[in-house]
Amino acid sequence: MTARTYGNYCPLAQTLDAIGDRWALLVIRELLAGPQRFTDLRGCLPGIGTNQLATRLRELESEHLVTKRTLPPPTPATLYELTDEGRGLEPAIWALVRFGIPRLRTLAPVNTFRPAWAALALRALAATGQPPTQSHCWEVHVEGEVFHIDAGTRGIVAEPGPAPGPATVIETDTITAFALARRELTPRQAIERRLLRCADAAELQAWARLSGFAPDEP
Amino acid sequence: MTARTYGNYCPLAQTLDAIGDRWALLVIRELLAGPQRFTDLRGCLPGIGTNQLATRLRELESEHLVTKRTLPPPTPATLYELTDEGRGLEPAIWALVRFGIPRLRTLAPVNTFRPAWAALALRALAATGQPPTQSHCWEVHVEGEVFHIDAGTRGIVAEPGPAPGPATVIETDTITAFALARRELTPRQAIERRLLRCADAAELQAWARLSGFAPDEP
DNA sequence: CGGCATCCGTGACGATACTG
DNA sequence: CAGTATCGTCACGGATGCCG
């Protein structure tokens, strides 16, 4: 009953009518990592009220961006997940994330901090640099958060979870991931300071070029 | 502590802290067409309160996304315009616009309707299809709204205003522009029905391929 | 008239408590 | 675990007034 609609026949205004409410895009941010339960979402969204979360999920469902699924009785749990239409928001979200990366200021004490958000930043950069000349697959670990990048013949996709096939494993921590994304650190420096691990230096450089990280000095 | 900030050290949350407030992105939408005066913005944003507009402009200014400029005394007027940092939002806005285009439903009576928003949709599509093999420049007119697309060696840019050099002029109306963007009409059909004018059919097709419009039947 | 500031009613939001 | 109920508060929308 939200007459809070902009009422513009404008694609941007219609989008904001759907996802412009407070918390809406952050709910979708969490669902980008895969299906989630109500309580998981609540835990990942510090400060949200349960009523607000319930309302946002209901609205996103009515916009056909999110669906509610109930698992069969062995372990009955209701999961929320993005619809195909909801996944259509990904390009916009990655662009918003990329815009926000240089604006991350020094950490204020009130700020909460999650490895998932560092992984989000690395995922958003996964197709902004030079694409590799041949197929690659990377599996990136940021303190338990895992996603993989598949640079194959059909372009570059960055999906949550471990890689389905063989992949170069890259492992780092939250702070280092943010520093890489903000280009305050080169991958080589991260390796030297034992902040990042990767078995194959050439694959690491290919990932760095693909993501547009800061280049090493010659 | 209702500073209304999410308080997350997350690039998406930081972006939403800056532009997630109501009306903020629509203000920026209007500024994408060039510098605007307070009253012009108010006229293009039906429903906004003057205090809200003043507050949003002040906040966007403090986020360094918008600057206020006062013209010299001949015709003293204060103009609001995007900063370079604010223009960094363009990729995100185009992605949000593209997400909203298929979601534009049939026109409800309450909806307001502006040629500028149709031009926005065409501008957002200006680099989603097949890039042309050689340099092109188009100047698109939608009921007085003018922008141009420059597909040169430095990539594809879509800027407000008329083209600085020679360009193929394309002229159409608001409804047709939306129909093209929604792929409900092909450019050829628009020509045949006298809804669109273009002096050069080959240039029109190049623009259609670049924008990913509906192809003509073979 | 353009560019706000102020006042006020309404409703969305935030926090807590409570329930199937 | 997955929400609903309640309530205080604050931001929003609309109207009006001030000032260059």
Coordinates of C-alpha atoms (C1' of nucleotides) in Angstrom, one line a residue:
Chain A
M1 CA 0.0 0.0 0.0
T2 CA 3.0 2.1 -0.3
A3 CA 1.8 5.2 -2.2
R4 CA 5.5 6.2 -1.8
T5 CA 6.0 5.4 -5.4
Y6 CA 7.6 8.1 -7.6
G7 CA 4.9 7.6 -10.2
N8 CA 7.2 8.4 -13.1
Y9 CA 7.1 6.5 -16.3
C10 CA 10.9 6.3 -16.2
P11 CA 13.0 3.2 -16.1
L12 CA 15.2 4.6 -13.3
A13 CA 12.2 5.6 -11.1
Q14 CA 10.5 2.2 -11.7
T15 CA 13.7 0.5 -10.5
L16 CA 13.9 2.7 -7.5
D17 CA 10.2 2.0 -6.7
A18 CA 11.2 -1.7 -6.6
I19 CA 14.5 -1.6 -4.8
G20 CA 14.9 2.0 -3.5
D21 CA 13.5 1.4 -0.1
R22 CA 15.8 1.3 2.9
W23 CA 17.6 -2.1 3.3
A24 CA 16.3 -3.5 0.0
L25 CA 19.5 -3.5 -1.9
L26 CA 21.4 -4.8 1.2
V27 CA 19.0 -7.7 1.4
I28 CA 19.8 -8.5 -2.2
R29 CA 23.5 -8.1 -1.5
E30 CA 23.2 -10.9 1.0
L31 CA 21.2 -13.1 -1.4
L32 CA 23.9 -12.7 -4.0
A33 CA 25.9 -15.2 -2.0
G34 CA 23.1 -17.7 -2.4
P35 CA 19.8 -18.7 -0.7
Q36 CA 19.5 -17.5 2.9
R37 CA 17.3 -18.1 5.9
F38 CA 15.5 -15.3 7.6
T39 CA 17.7 -15.4 10.6
D40 CA 20.9 -15.6 8.6
L41 CA 19.8 -12.4 6.8
R42 CA 19.1 -10.8 10.1
G43 CA 22.5 -11.6 11.3
C44 CA 24.2 -10.2 8.2
L45 CA 22.3 -7.0 8.3
P46 CA 23.2 -5.3 11.6
G47 CA 20.6 -2.9 12.7
I48 CA 17.6 -4.1 10.7
G49 CA 14.5 -4.7 12.6
T50 CA 12.7 -8.1 12.1
N51 CA 9.6 -6.3 10.9
Q52 CA 11.6 -4.3 8.4
L53 CA 13.3 -7.5 7.1
A54 CA 9.9 -9.2 6.8
T55 CA 8.4 -6.2 5.0
R56 CA 11.3 -5.9 2.6
L57 CA 11.2 -9.6 1.8
R58 CA 7.5 -9.4 1.2
E59 CA 7.9 -6.4 -1.1
L60 CA 10.8 -7.9 -3.0
E61 CA 8.7 -11.1 -3.4
S62 CA 5.8 -9.1 -4.8
E63 CA 8.2 -7.5 -7.3
H64 CA 9.2 -11.0 -8.4
L65 CA 12.8 -10.3 -7.4
V66 CA 12.9 -12.8 -4.5
T67 CA 11.2 -16.1 -3.9
K68 CA 10.5 -17.9 -0.7
R69 CA 11.1 -21.7 -0.8
T70 CA 10.4 -24.1 2.0
L71 CA 12.6 -27.2 2.3
P72 CA 10.9 -30.6 2.8
P73 CA 10.1 -31.9 6.3
P74 CA 13.4 -33.6 7.3
T75 CA 14.8 -30.1 8.1
P76 CA 12.0 -27.7 7.5
A77 CA 13.5 -24.3 6.8
T78 CA 12.3 -21.5 4.6
L79 CA 14.9 -20.1 2.2
Y80 CA 14.9 -16.8 0.4
E81 CA 16.6 -16.6 -2.9
L82 CA 16.9 -14.3 -5.9
T83 CA 14.7 -15.0 -8.9
D84 CA 16.1 -14.8 -12.4
E85 CA 14.7 -11.4 -12.7
G86 CA 16.3 -10.5 -9.4
R87 CA 19.7 -11.7 -10.7
G88 CA 19.1 -9.1 -13.5
L89 CA 20.1 -6.6 -10.9
E90 CA 23.7 -7.9 -10.7
P91 CA 25.2 -5.6 -13.3
A92 CA 23.8 -2.6 -11.5
I93 CA 25.0 -3.9 -8.1
W94 CA 28.5 -4.6 -9.3
A95 CA 28.6 -1.0 -10.7
L96 CA 27.4 0.4 -7.4
V97 CA 30.0 -1.7 -5.6
R98 CA 32.8 -0.5 -7.9
F99 CA 31.7 3.1 -7.3
G100 CA 31.9 2.5 -3.5
I101 CA 35.3 0.9 -3.4
P102 CA 37.4 4.1 -3.7
R103 CA 35.0 5.8 -1.3
L104 CA 35.7 3.4 1.6
R105 CA 37.3 5.7 4.1
T106 CA 39.3 4.8 7.1
L107 CA 37.5 2.4 9.3
A108 CA 35.3 4.1 11.9
P109 CA 34.8 2.3 15.1
V110 CA 31.0 2.0 14.6
N111 CA 31.5 0.2 11.3
T112 CA 30.8 -3.4 11.1
F113 CA 33.1 -5.5 9.1
R114 CA 32.6 -8.8 7.2
P115 CA 34.7 -11.0 5.0
A116 CA 31.7 -11.4 2.8
W117 CA 31.8 -7.7 1.9
A118 CA 35.5 -7.9 1.0
A119 CA 34.6 -10.9 -1.2
L120 CA 31.9 -8.7 -2.7
A121 CA 34.4 -6.1 -3.7
L122 CA 36.7 -8.6 -5.3
R123 CA 33.8 -10.2 -7.1
A124 CA 32.7 -6.8 -8.5
L125 CA 36.1 -6.2 -10.0
A126 CA 36.3 -9.6 -11.7
A127 CA 35.6 -8.3 -15.2
T128 CA 37.0 -4.7 -15.2
G129 CA 40.5 -5.2 -16.4
Q130 CA 42.2 -7.1 -19.2
P131 CA 40.5 -10.4 -20.0
P132 CA 42.9 -13.3 -20.2
T133 CA 43.9 -14.8 -23.6
Q134 CA 43.0 -18.3 -22.6
S135 CA 40.5 -19.9 -20.3
H136 CA 41.1 -19.6 -16.5
C137 CA 39.3 -20.5 -13.4
W138 CA 40.0 -19.1 -10.0
E139 CA 38.6 -20.0 -6.6
V140 CA 39.0 -17.1 -4.1
H141 CA 38.8 -17.6 -0.3
V142 CA 38.4 -14.6 2.0
E143 CA 38.3 -15.9 5.5
G144 CA 35.9 -18.6 4.7
E145 CA 33.9 -16.7 2.1
V146 CA 34.3 -18.5 -1.2
F147 CA 33.5 -17.5 -4.8
H148 CA 34.9 -18.5 -8.1
I149 CA 35.7 -16.7 -11.4
D150 CA 35.2 -18.6 -14.6
A151 CA 36.9 -16.8 -17.6
G152 CA 35.9 -19.1 -20.4
T153 CA 34.6 -18.9 -23.9
R154 CA 31.3 -17.5 -22.8
G155 CA 32.8 -14.5 -21.1
I156 CA 33.6 -13.9 -17.4
V157 CA 31.3 -15.0 -14.6
A158 CA 31.8 -14.7 -10.9
E159 CA 29.6 -16.9 -8.9
P160 CA 29.3 -17.8 -5.2
G161 CA 30.7 -21.0 -3.9
P162 CA 33.6 -23.2 -4.9
A163 CA 34.6 -23.7 -8.5
P164 CA 32.8 -26.7 -10.1
G165 CA 36.0 -27.8 -11.8
P166 CA 39.8 -27.4 -11.4
A167 CA 40.8 -23.9 -10.4
T168 CA 43.6 -21.9 -9.0
V169 CA 43.0 -21.3 -5.3
I170 CA 43.7 -17.9 -3.9
E171 CA 43.4 -17.3 -0.2
T172 CA 43.6 -14.1 1.7
D173 CA 42.1 -12.1 4.6
T174 CA 39.5 -9.4 4.7
I175 CA 41.9 -6.5 5.2
T176 CA 44.1 -7.6 2.4
A177 CA 41.2 -8.1 0.1
F178 CA 40.0 -4.5 0.7
A179 CA 43.5 -3.2 0.2
L180 CA 43.8 -5.0 -3.2
A181 CA 40.4 -3.7 -4.3
R182 CA 41.4 -0.2 -3.3
R183 CA 44.7 -0.6 -5.1
E184 CA 46.7 0.2 -2.0
L185 CA 48.6 -3.0 -2.3
T186 CA 49.8 -5.0 -5.3
P187 CA 49.3 -8.8 -5.4
R188 CA 53.0 -9.2 -5.3
Q189 CA 53.3 -7.2 -2.1
A190 CA 50.5 -9.2 -0.6
I191 CA 52.4 -12.4 -1.4
E192 CA 55.7 -11.1 0.0
R193 CA 54.1 -10.0 3.2
R194 CA 52.4 -13.4 3.6
L195 CA 49.0 -11.8 3.4
L196 CA 47.9 -13.9 0.4
R197 CA 48.6 -17.4 -0.8
C198 CA 48.4 -18.7 -4.3
A199 CA 50.2 -21.8 -5.7
D200 CA 50.7 -20.3 -9.2
A201 CA 52.2 -16.9 -9.6
A202 CA 51.3 -16.6 -13.3
E203 CA 47.7 -17.4 -12.6
L204 CA 47.7 -14.8 -9.8
Q205 CA 49.0 -12.2 -12.2
A206 CA 46.3 -13.1 -14.7
W207 CA 43.7 -12.6 -12.0
A208 CA 45.2 -9.3 -11.0
R209 CA 45.2 -8.0 -14.6
L210 CA 41.6 -9.2 -15.0
S211 CA 40.5 -7.4 -11.9
G212 CA 42.5 -4.2 -12.6
F213 CA 44.5 -4.4 -9.4
A214 CA 47.5 -2.1 -8.9
P215 CA 50.4 -3.2 -11.1
D216 CA 53.7 -4.2 -9.6
E217 CA 56.6 -1.7 -10.1
P218 CA 58.9 -2.9 -12.9
Chain B
M1 CA 22.4 7.3 16.7
T2 CA 20.0 7.7 13.8
A3 CA 22.5 9.2 11.5
R4 CA 20.7 6.9 9.1
T5 CA 24.0 5.3 8.0
Y6 CA 24.3 1.6 7.6
G7 CA 27.6 1.7 9.3
N8 CA 29.0 -1.2 7.2
Y9 CA 32.5 -1.2 5.9
C10 CA 31.1 -2.4 2.6
P11 CA 31.3 -0.6 -0.8
L12 CA 27.7 -1.2 -1.5
A13 CA 26.5 0.1 1.9
Q14 CA 28.8 3.1 1.6
T15 CA 27.3 3.9 -1.8
L16 CA 23.8 3.6 -0.4
D17 CA 24.8 5.9 2.5
A18 CA 25.7 8.5 -0.1
I19 CA 22.9 8.1 -2.7
G20 CA 20.4 5.7 -1.1
D21 CA 18.1 8.4 0.4
R22 CA 14.8 9.1 -1.3
W23 CA 15.0 11.3 -4.4
A24 CA 18.8 11.3 -4.4
L25 CA 19.3 9.2 -7.5
L26 CA 16.5 11.0 -9.3
V27 CA 18.2 14.3 -8.6
I28 CA 21.3 12.9 -10.2
R29 CA 19.2 11.6 -13.1
E30 CA 18.2 15.1 -13.9
L31 CA 21.8 16.4 -13.5
L32 CA 22.9 13.8 -16.1
A33 CA 21.3 16.0 -18.7
G34 CA 23.6 18.9 -17.6
P35 CA 23.7 21.6 -15.0
Q36 CA 20.2 22.6 -13.6
R37 CA 18.8 25.3 -11.5
F38 CA 16.9 24.6 -8.2
T39 CA 13.5 25.4 -9.8
D40 CA 14.2 23.3 -12.9
L41 CA 15.0 20.4 -10.7
R42 CA 11.8 20.9 -8.7
G43 CA 9.8 21.0 -12.0
C44 CA 11.4 17.8 -13.2
L45 CA 10.8 15.9 -9.9
P46 CA 7.0 15.9 -9.4
G47 CA 6.1 15.3 -5.8
I48 CA 9.4 16.4 -4.2
G49 CA 9.2 19.0 -1.4
T50 CA 11.3 22.0 -1.7
N51 CA 12.9 21.2 1.7
Q52 CA 13.7 17.7 0.5
L53 CA 15.3 19.0 -2.6
A54 CA 17.4 21.5 -0.7
T55 CA 18.4 18.8 1.8
R56 CA 19.3 16.3 -0.9
L57 CA 21.3 18.8 -2.8
R58 CA 23.2 19.8 0.4
E59 CA 23.9 16.1 1.2
L60 CA 25.0 15.3 -2.3
E61 CA 27.3 18.4 -2.1
S62 CA 28.8 17.2 1.1
E63 CA 29.4 13.8 -0.5
H64 CA 31.3 15.7 -3.3
L65 CA 28.9 14.3 -5.9
V66 CA 27.3 17.7 -6.8
T67 CA 28.6 21.2 -6.8
K68 CA 26.8 24.5 -6.6
R69 CA 28.0 27.2 -9.0
T70 CA 26.8 30.7 -9.3
L71 CA 26.9 32.4 -12.7
P72 CA 28.4 35.9 -13.0
P73 CA 26.1 39.0 -12.5
P74 CA 24.7 39.4 -16.0
T75 CA 22.1 36.7 -15.2
P76 CA 22.9 35.6 -11.7
A77 CA 21.6 32.1 -11.3
T78 CA 22.9 29.2 -9.2
L79 CA 23.4 26.0 -11.0
Y80 CA 23.8 22.5 -9.6
E81 CA 26.0 20.1 -11.6
L82 CA 27.6 16.8 -11.1
T83 CA 31.3 16.6 -10.1
D84 CA 33.7 14.2 -11.7
E85 CA 33.1 11.9 -8.8
G86 CA 29.4 12.2 -9.3
R87 CA 29.8 11.3 -12.9
G88 CA 31.4 8.1 -11.6
L89 CA 27.9 7.0 -10.9
E90 CA 27.0 6.9 -14.5
P91 CA 27.8 3.2 -15.1
A92 CA 25.6 2.3 -12.1
I93 CA 22.8 4.5 -13.3
W94 CA 22.8 3.1 -16.8
A95 CA 22.7 -0.4 -15.4
L96 CA 19.7 0.6 -13.2
V97 CA 18.0 2.2 -16.1
R98 CA 18.6 -0.9 -18.3
F99 CA 17.1 -3.1 -15.5
G100 CA 14.0 -0.9 -15.4
I101 CA 13.3 -0.8 -19.1
P102 CA 11.7 -4.3 -19.3
R103 CA 9.8 -3.6 -16.1
L104 CA 8.0 -0.5 -17.5
R105 CA 4.4 -1.6 -17.4
T106 CA 1.5 -0.2 -19.2
L107 CA 1.1 3.4 -18.4
A108 CA -1.0 4.1 -15.3
P109 CA -2.9 7.4 -15.2
V110 CA -1.0 8.7 -12.2
N111 CA 2.3 8.3 -14.0
T112 CA 4.0 11.4 -15.2
F113 CA 5.7 11.2 -18.5
R114 CA 8.7 13.1 -19.9
P115 CA 10.7 13.0 -23.1
A116 CA 13.8 13.3 -21.0
W117 CA 13.2 9.9 -19.5
A118 CA 12.7 8.3 -22.9
A119 CA 16.0 9.8 -24.0
L120 CA 17.5 8.4 -20.8
A121 CA 16.5 4.9 -21.8
L122 CA 18.0 5.3 -25.3
R123 CA 21.1 6.7 -23.8
A124 CA 21.4 3.8 -21.4
L125 CA 21.3 1.3 -24.3
A126 CA 23.9 3.1 -26.3
A127 CA 26.7 0.6 -25.6
T128 CA 24.9 -2.7 -25.1
G129 CA 24.9 -4.1 -28.5
Q130 CA 27.4 -4.7 -31.3
P131 CA 29.9 -1.8 -31.6
P132 CA 30.3 -0.5 -35.2
T133 CA 33.4 -1.4 -37.2
Q134 CA 34.1 2.2 -38.0
S135 CA 33.6 5.6 -36.3
H136 CA 30.1 6.9 -36.1
C137 CA 28.4 9.8 -34.5
W138 CA 24.6 10.2 -33.9
E139 CA 22.5 13.0 -32.6
V140 CA 19.2 11.8 -31.1
H141 CA 16.2 14.1 -30.7
V142 CA 13.3 13.0 -28.6
E143 CA 10.7 15.8 -28.6
G144 CA 13.3 18.4 -27.9
E145 CA 15.6 16.4 -25.7
V146 CA 18.9 16.0 -27.4
F147 CA 21.9 13.8 -26.8
H148 CA 24.6 12.4 -29.0
I149 CA 26.5 9.1 -29.2
D150 CA 30.1 9.2 -30.2
A151 CA 31.5 5.8 -31.3
G152 CA 35.1 6.6 -32.0
T153 CA 38.4 5.1 -31.3
R154 CA 38.2 5.7 -27.6
G155 CA 35.0 3.7 -27.1
I156 CA 31.4 4.7 -27.0
V157 CA 30.3 7.8 -25.1
A158 CA 26.7 9.1 -24.8
E159 CA 26.6 12.8 -23.7
P160 CA 23.9 15.3 -23.4
G161 CA 23.4 18.0 -25.9
P162 CA 24.0 18.2 -29.7
A163 CA 27.0 16.5 -31.3
P164 CA 30.1 18.8 -31.5
G165 CA 30.8 17.6 -35.0
P166 CA 29.0 16.2 -38.0
A167 CA 26.5 13.5 -37.0
T168 CA 23.6 11.5 -38.2
V169 CA 20.4 13.1 -36.9
I170 CA 17.7 10.8 -35.6
E171 CA 14.4 12.2 -34.5
T172 CA 11.5 10.6 -32.8
D173 CA 8.8 11.0 -30.1
T174 CA 8.6 9.8 -26.6
I175 CA 6.3 6.9 -27.1
T176 CA 8.3 5.6 -30.0
A177 CA 11.5 5.9 -28.0
F178 CA 10.1 3.8 -25.2
A179 CA 8.8 1.2 -27.7
L180 CA 12.3 1.0 -29.3
A181 CA 13.9 0.6 -25.9
R182 CA 11.5 -2.1 -24.9
R183 CA 12.0 -3.8 -28.2
E184 CA 8.3 -3.7 -29.0
L185 CA 9.1 -2.0 -32.3
T186 CA 11.9 -2.2 -34.8
P187 CA 13.6 0.9 -36.2
R188 CA 12.4 -0.1 -39.7
Q189 CA 8.8 -0.3 -38.4
A190 CA 9.2 3.1 -36.8
I191 CA 10.4 4.6 -40.1
E192 CA 7.6 3.0 -42.1
R193 CA 5.0 4.3 -39.7
R194 CA 6.5 7.8 -39.8
L195 CA 7.3 7.7 -36.1
L196 CA 11.0 8.2 -36.6
R197 CA 13.1 10.2 -39.1
C198 CA 16.7 9.5 -40.1
A199 CA 18.4 10.6 -43.3
D200 CA 20.7 7.6 -43.6
A201 CA 19.2 4.1 -43.3
A202 CA 22.5 2.5 -42.9
E203 CA 23.5 4.7 -40.1
L204 CA 20.2 4.0 -38.4
Q205 CA 20.8 0.3 -38.6
A206 CA 24.3 0.8 -37.1
W207 CA 22.7 2.7 -34.2
A208 CA 20.1 0.0 -33.8
R209 CA 22.7 -2.8 -33.6
L210 CA 24.8 -0.7 -31.2
S211 CA 21.8 -0.2 -28.9
G212 CA 20.5 -3.8 -29.2
F213 CA 17.1 -2.8 -30.5
A214 CA 14.8 -5.5 -31.9
P215 CA 16.1 -6.7 -35.3
D216 CA 14.0 -6.5 -38.4
E217 CA 12.6 -9.7 -39.8
P218 CA 14.6 -11.1 -42.7
Chain C
dC1 C1' 10.8 34.9 -9.2
dG2 C1' 14.5 31.8 -7.6
dG3 C1' 16.3 29.6 -3.5
dC4 C1' 15.6 28.2 0.3
dA5 C1' 13.9 27.8 5.9
dT6 C1' 10.1 26.7 9.0
dC7 C1' 6.1 24.4 10.7
dC8 C1' 3.2 20.5 10.9
dG9 C1' 0.6 16.0 10.0
dT10 C1' 1.4 11.5 8.5
dG11 C1' 3.7 7.4 8.0
dA12 C1' 7.9 4.7 7.6
dC13 C1' 11.5 3.2 10.4
dG14 C1' 14.1 1.1 14.7
dA15 C1' 14.0 -1.5 19.0
dT16 C1' 12.0 -4.5 21.9
dA17 C1' 8.6 -7.9 23.3
dC18 C1' 6.0 -11.7 22.2
dT19 C1' 4.1 -16.0 19.7
dG20 C1' 3.3 -20.4 16.6
Chain D
dC1 C1' 13.3 -20.4 13.7
dA2 C1' 10.3 -17.2 11.5
dG3 C1' 8.1 -14.0 11.9
dT4 C1' 3.9 -10.6 14.2
dA5 C1' 2.6 -6.8 17.5
dT6 C1' 3.4 -2.6 19.7
dC7 C1' 5.2 1.8 20.3
dG8 C1' 8.3 5.9 20.3
dT9 C1' 10.7 8.6 17.1
dC10 C1' 12.2 10.5 13.0
dA11 C1' 12.1 11.5 8.1
dC12 C1' 9.1 12.6 4.5
dG13 C1' 5.5 15.4 1.9
dG14 C1' 2.8 19.7 1.6
dA15 C1' 2.0 24.3 2.7
dT16 C1' 3.5 28.7 3.8
dG17 C1' 6.7 32.5 4.5
dC18 C1' 11.1 35.0 4.1
dC19 C1' 14.7 37.3 1.4
dG20 C1' 17.9 38.4 -2.3

